[in-house]
Short mmCIF file of C-alpha atoms in Angstrom, two decimals:
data_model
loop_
_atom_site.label_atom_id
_atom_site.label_comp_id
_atom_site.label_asym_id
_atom_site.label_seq_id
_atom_site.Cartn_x
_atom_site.Cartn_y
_atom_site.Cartn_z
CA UNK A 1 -17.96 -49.53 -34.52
CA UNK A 2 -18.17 -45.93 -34.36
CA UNK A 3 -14.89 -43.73 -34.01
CA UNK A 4 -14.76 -41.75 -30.60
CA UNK A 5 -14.42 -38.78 -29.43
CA UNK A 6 -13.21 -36.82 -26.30
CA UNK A 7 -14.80 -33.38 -25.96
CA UNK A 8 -13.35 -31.15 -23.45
CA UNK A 9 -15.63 -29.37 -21.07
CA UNK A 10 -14.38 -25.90 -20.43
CA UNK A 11 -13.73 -23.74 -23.13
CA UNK A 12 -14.96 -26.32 -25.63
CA UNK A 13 -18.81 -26.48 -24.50
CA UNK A 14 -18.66 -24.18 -21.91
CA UNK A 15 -18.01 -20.73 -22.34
CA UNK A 16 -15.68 -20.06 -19.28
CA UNK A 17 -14.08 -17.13 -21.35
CA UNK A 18 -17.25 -15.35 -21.37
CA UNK A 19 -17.61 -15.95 -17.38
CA UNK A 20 -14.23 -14.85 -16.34
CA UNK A 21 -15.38 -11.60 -18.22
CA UNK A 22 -18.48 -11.34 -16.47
CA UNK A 23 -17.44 -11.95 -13.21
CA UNK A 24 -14.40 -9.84 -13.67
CA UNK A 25 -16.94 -6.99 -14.31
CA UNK A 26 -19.36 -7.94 -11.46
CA UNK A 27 -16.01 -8.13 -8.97
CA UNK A 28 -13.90 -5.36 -10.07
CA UNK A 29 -16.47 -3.47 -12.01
CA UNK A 30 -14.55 -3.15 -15.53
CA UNK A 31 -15.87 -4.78 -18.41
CA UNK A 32 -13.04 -6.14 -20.79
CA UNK A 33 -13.35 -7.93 -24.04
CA UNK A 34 -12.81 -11.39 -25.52
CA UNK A 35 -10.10 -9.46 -28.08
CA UNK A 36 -8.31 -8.19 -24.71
CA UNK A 37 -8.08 -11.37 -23.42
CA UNK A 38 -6.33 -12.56 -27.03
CA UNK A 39 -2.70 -13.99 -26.36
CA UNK A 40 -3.33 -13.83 -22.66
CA UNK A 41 -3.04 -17.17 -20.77
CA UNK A 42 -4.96 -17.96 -17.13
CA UNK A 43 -2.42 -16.63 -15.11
CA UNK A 44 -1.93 -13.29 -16.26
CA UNK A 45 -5.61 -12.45 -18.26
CA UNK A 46 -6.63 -9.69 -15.56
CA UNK A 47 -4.42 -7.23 -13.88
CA UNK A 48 -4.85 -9.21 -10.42
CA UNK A 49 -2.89 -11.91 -10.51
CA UNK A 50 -4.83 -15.51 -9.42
CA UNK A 51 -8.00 -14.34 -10.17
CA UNK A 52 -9.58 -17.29 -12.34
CA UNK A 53 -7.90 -19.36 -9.99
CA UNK A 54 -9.74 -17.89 -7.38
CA UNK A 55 -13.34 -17.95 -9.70
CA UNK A 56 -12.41 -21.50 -10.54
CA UNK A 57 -12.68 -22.25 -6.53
CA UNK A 58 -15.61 -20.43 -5.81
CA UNK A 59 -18.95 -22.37 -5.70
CA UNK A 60 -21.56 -21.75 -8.65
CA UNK A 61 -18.60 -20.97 -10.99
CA UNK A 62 -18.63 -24.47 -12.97
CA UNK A 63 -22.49 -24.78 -12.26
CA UNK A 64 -23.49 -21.27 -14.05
CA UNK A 65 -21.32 -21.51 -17.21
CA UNK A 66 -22.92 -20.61 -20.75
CA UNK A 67 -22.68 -23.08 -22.76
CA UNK A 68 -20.55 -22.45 -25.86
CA UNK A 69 -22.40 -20.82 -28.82
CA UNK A 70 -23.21 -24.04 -31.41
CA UNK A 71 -21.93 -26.80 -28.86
CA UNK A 72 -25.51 -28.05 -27.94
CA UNK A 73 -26.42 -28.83 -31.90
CA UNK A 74 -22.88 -29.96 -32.76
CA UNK A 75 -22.57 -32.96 -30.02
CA UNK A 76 -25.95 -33.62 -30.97
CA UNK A 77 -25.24 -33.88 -34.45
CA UNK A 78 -21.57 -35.95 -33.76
CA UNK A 79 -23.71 -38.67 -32.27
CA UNK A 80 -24.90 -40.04 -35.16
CA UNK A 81 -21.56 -40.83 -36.59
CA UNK A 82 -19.36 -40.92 -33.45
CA UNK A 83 -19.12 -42.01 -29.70
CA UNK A 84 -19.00 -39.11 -27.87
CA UNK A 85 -17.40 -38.89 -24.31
CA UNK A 86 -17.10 -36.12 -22.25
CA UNK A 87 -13.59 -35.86 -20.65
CA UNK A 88 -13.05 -32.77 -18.52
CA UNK A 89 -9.93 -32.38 -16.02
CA UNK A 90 -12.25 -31.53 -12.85
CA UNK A 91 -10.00 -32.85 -10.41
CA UNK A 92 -7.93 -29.99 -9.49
CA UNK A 93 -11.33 -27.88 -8.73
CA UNK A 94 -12.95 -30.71 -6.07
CA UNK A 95 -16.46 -28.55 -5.93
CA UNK A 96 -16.34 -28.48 -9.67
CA UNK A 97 -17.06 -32.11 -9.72
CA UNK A 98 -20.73 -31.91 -8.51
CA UNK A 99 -21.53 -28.47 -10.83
CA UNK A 100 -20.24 -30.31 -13.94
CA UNK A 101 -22.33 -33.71 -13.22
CA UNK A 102 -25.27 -31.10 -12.73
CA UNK A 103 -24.69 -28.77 -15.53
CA UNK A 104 -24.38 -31.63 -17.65
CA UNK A 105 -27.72 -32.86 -17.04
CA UNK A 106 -29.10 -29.19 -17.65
CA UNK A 107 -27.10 -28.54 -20.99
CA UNK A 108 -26.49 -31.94 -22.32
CA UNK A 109 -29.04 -34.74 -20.88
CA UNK A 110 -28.45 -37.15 -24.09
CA UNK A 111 -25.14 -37.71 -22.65
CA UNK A 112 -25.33 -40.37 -20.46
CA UNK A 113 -23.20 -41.01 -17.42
CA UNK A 114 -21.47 -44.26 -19.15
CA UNK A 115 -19.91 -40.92 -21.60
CA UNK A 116 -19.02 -38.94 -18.94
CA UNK A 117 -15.11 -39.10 -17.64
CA UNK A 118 -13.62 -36.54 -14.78
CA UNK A 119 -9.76 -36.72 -14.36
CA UNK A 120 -6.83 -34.97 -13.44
CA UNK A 121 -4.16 -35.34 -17.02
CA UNK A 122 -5.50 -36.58 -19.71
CA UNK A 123 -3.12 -38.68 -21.12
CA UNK A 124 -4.17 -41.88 -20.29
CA UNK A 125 -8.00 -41.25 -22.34
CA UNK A 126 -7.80 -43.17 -25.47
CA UNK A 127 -9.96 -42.37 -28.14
CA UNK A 128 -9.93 -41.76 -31.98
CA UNK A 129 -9.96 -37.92 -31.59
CA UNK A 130 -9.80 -35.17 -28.74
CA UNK A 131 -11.40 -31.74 -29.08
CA UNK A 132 -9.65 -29.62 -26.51
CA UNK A 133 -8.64 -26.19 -26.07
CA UNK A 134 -5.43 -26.60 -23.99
CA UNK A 135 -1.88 -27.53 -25.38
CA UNK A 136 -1.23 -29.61 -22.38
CA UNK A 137 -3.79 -32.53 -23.05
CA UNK A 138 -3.09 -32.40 -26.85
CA UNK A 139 0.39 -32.78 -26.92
CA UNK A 140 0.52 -36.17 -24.87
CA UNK A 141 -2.85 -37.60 -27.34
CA UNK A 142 -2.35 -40.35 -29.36
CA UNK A 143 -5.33 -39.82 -31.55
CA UNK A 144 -6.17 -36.92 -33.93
CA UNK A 145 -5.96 -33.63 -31.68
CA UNK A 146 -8.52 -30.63 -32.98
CA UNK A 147 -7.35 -27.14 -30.83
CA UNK A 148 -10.52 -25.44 -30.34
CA UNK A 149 -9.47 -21.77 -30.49
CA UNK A 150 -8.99 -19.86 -27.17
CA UNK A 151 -7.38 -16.88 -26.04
CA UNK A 152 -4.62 -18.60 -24.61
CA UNK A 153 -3.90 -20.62 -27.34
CA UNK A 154 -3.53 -18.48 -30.44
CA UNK A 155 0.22 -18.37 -30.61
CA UNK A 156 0.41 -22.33 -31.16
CA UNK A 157 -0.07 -23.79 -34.29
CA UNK A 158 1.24 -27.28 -34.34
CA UNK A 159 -2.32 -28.54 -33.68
CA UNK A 160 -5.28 -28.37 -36.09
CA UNK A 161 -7.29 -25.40 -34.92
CA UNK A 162 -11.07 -24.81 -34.88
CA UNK A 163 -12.70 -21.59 -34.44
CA UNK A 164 -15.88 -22.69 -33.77
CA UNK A 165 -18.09 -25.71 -33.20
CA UNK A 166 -19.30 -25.17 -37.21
CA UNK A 167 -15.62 -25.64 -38.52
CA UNK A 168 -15.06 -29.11 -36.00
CA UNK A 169 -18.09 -30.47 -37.34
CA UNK A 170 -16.13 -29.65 -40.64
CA UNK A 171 -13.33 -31.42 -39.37
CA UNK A 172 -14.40 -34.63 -38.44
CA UNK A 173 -17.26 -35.15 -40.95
CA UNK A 174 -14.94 -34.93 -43.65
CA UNK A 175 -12.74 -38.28 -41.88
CA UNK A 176 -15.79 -40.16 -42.16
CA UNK B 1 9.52 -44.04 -18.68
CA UNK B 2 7.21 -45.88 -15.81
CA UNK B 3 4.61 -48.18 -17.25
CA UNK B 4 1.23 -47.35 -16.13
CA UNK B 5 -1.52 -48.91 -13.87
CA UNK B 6 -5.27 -48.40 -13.51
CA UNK B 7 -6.42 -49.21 -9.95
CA UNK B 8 -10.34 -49.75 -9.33
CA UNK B 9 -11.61 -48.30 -6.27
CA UNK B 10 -14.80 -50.62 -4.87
CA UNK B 11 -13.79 -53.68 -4.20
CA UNK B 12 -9.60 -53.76 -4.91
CA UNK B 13 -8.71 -50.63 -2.55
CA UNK B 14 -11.98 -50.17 -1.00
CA UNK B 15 -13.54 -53.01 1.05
CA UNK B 16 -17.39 -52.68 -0.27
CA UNK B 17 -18.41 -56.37 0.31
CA UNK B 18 -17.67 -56.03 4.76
CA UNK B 19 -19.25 -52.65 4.18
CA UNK B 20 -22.29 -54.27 2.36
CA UNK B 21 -22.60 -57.07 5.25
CA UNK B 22 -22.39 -54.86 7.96
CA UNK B 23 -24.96 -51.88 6.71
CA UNK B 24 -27.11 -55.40 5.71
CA UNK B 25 -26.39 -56.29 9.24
CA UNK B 26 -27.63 -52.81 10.82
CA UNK B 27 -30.25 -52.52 8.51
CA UNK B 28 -32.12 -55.88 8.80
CA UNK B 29 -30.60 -57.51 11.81
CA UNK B 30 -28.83 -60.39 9.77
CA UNK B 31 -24.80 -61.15 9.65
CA UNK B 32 -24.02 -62.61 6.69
CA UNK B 33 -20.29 -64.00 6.17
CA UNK B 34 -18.16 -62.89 3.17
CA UNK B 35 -18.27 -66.94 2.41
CA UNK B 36 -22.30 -66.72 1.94
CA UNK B 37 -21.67 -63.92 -0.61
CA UNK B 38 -19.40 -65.83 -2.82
CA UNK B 39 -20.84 -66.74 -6.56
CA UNK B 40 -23.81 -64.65 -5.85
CA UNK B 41 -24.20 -61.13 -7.99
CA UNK B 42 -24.92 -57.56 -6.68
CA UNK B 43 -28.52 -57.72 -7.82
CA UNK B 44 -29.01 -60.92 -5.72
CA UNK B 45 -26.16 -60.78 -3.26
CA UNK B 46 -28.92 -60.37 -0.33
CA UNK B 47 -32.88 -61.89 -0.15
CA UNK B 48 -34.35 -58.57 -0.61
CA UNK B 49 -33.43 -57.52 -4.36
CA UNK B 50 -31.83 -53.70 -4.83
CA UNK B 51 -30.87 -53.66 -1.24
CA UNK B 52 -26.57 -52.94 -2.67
CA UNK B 53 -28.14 -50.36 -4.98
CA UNK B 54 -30.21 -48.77 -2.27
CA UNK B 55 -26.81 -48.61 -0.18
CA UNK B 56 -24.51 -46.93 -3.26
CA UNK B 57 -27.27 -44.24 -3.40
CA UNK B 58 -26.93 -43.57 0.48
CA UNK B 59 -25.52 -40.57 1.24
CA UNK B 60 -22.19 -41.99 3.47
CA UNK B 61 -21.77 -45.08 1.77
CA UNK B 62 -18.79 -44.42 0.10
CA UNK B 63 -17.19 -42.24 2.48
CA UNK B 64 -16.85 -44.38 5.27
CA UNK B 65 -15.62 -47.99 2.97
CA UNK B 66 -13.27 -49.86 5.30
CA UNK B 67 -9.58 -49.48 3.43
CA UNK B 68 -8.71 -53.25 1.57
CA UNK B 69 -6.58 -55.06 3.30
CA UNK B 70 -2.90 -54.55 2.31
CA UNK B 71 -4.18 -52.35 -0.25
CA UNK B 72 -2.08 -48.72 1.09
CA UNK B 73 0.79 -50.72 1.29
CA UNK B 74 0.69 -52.27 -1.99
CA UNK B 75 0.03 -49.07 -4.01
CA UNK B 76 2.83 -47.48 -2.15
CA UNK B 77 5.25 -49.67 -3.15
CA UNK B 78 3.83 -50.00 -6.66
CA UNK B 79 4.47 -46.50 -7.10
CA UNK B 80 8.56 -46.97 -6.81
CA UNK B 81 8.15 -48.57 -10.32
CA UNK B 82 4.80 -47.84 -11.76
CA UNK B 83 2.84 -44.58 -12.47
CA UNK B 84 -0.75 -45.05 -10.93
CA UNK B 85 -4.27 -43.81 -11.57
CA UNK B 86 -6.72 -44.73 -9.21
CA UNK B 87 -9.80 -45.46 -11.91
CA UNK B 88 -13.17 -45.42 -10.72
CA UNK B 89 -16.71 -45.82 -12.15
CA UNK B 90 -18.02 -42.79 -10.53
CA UNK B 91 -20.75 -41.35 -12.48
CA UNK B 92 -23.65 -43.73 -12.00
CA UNK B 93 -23.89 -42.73 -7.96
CA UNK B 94 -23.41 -38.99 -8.61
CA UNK B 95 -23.58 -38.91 -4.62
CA UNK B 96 -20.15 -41.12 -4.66
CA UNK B 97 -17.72 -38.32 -6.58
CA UNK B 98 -17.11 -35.87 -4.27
CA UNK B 99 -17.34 -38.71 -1.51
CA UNK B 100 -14.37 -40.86 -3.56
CA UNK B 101 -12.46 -38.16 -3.53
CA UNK B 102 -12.52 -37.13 0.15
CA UNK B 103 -11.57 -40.62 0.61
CA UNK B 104 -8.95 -40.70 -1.84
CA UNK B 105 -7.49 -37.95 0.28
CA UNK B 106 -7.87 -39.29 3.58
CA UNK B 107 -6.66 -42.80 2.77
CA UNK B 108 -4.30 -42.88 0.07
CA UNK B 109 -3.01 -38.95 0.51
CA UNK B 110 -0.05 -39.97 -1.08
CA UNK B 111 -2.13 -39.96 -4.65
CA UNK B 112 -2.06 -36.39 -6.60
CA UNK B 113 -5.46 -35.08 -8.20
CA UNK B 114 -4.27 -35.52 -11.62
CA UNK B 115 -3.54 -39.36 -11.34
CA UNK B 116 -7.37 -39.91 -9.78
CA UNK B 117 -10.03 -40.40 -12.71
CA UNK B 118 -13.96 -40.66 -12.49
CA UNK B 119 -15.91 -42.20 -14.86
CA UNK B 120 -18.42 -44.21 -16.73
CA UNK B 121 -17.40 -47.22 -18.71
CA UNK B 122 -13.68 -47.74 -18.80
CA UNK B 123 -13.35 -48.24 -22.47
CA UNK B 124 -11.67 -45.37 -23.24
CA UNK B 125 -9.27 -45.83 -20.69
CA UNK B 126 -5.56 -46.70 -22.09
CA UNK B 127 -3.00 -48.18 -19.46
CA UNK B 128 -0.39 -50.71 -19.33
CA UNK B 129 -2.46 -52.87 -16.78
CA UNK B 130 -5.32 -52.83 -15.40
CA UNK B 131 -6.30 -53.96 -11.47
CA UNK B 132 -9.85 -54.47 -11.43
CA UNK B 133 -12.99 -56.89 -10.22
CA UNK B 134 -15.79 -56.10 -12.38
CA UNK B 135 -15.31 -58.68 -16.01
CA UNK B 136 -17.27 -55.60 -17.94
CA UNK B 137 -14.21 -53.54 -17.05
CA UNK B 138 -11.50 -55.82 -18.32
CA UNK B 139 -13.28 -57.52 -21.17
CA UNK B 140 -12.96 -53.94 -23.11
CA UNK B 141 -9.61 -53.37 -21.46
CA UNK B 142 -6.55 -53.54 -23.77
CA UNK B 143 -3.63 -54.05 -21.86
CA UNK B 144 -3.19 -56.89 -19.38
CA UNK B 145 -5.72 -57.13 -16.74
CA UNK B 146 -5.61 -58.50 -13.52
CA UNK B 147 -8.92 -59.75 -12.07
CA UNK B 148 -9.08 -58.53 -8.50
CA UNK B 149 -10.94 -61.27 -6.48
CA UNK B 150 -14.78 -60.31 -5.25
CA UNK B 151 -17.34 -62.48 -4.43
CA UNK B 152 -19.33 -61.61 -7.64
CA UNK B 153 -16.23 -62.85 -10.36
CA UNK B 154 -15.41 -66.57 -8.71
CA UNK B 155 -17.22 -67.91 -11.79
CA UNK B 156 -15.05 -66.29 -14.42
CA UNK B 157 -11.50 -67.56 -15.31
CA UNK B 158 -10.53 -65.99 -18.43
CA UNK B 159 -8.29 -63.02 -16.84
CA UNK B 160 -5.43 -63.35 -14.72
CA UNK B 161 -6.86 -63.62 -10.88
CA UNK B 162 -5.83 -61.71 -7.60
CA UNK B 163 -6.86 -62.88 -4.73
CA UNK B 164 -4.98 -60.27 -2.39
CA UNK B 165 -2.81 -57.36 -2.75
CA UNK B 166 -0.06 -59.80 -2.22
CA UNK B 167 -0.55 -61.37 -5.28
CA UNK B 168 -1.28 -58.24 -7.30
CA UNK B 169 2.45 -57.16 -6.34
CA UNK B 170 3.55 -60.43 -7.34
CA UNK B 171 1.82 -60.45 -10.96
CA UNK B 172 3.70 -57.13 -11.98
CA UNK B 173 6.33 -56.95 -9.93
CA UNK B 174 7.39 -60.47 -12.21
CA UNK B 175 6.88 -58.29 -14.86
CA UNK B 176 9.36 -55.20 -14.62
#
């Protein structure tokens, strides 16, 4: 039987760095950069405080997210050698739950909806490995946790880290 | 720490079969008894084949499911010594998420957003027990199921039967 896997949504496939930045700019009408956003966390990433609370709750947000450079190819690739499920925590964003069935379809339609799990914590999803960005759902895993790199993450390092989608493929290949 | 519980939605909290007999009722003009149902499937529960499928993909269905009987009760009072999830298969009737979840929220407000999960198979899902009526979802389940009585599992034996909230209490209450 083939190991699993849980693959977080945003920040892992979907580029919701790159949205805050753009929708920052369209808003408030400065541009900032990924490297300003390094060491930040959600709360405090843009002088107004709230405000990717607030883009998290407005519709089209989850719906219109790039998809992370290398994540289409990379879950495609995973497939042959692993189950792959989906696991985002949608439920504290109720429009989000629609937009990320939708963009789903759009980005990734060789997941199926059997592979596709929305919850609130995380810590009852049981699978061989989790690729997530945030410290929160890899602390309470009981598999192998890979911490793919974001800006609010880089001052942890008690998790593996990936950079990119190139070095988890790295990561997991080499359990097989 | 609590020990955890994964709670089905159709058919253990929410009443689908009286919902299926009465939209069968308004739709084609026949009042079938919850007794007629019993040992009969969801593909050939009723004489014209699809007809439960055609009502999951109506917009309403699962918004307006009558509450299980005992069912708000009995979670309540679960939740004094066990940490819930409410666990539903969601994703096939993409219609039914944001539908659940209003639901969730009208009937059982007393459960937060990040004990509610949505999702495809429940394989991947890791609780203590698990309170459930469909045999696909317990078979893969690994901690001790309890077979929630519906008219399409009277054939199957092999799991620990329900036949009410009532009993469901009783099962783990006799186990703390």
């Amino acid at each position: 039987m083939k190991k699993t896997i849980a693959i977080d949504m945003d920040g892992v496939i979907a580029d919701v760095e790159e949205q805050f930045l753009s929708w920052y700019h369209r808003d408030y009408g400065v541009r900032y950069t990924r490297e300003y956003l390094i060491g930040l966390n959600e709360d405090n990433a843009f002088p107004e405080r709230g405000v990717i609370r607030k883009f998290a709750h407005t519709a089209g947000f989850f719906q219109t997210l790039p998809v992370m450079p290398g994540a289409v190819d990379a879950v495609k690739r995973l497939m042959d050698n692993f189950e792959i499920y989906i696991v985002s925590a949608a439920m504290e964003f109720p429009l989000s739950l629609g937009e990320k069935l939708e963009w789903l379809k759009v980005n990734f339609p060789f997941i199926g909806w059997k592979n596709i799990i929305f919850c609130g914590d995380k810590s009852i999803i049981n699978t061989d490995y989790m690729v997530d960005d945030h410290i929160r759902n890899l602390d309470s895993f009981k598999g192998k946790p890979i911490m793919f790199h974001a800006f609010h993450n880089v001052s942890y390092d008690h998790h593996v880290r990936a950079n990119n989608w190139n070095e988890v493929i790295a990561l997991l290949e080499a359990d097989l």
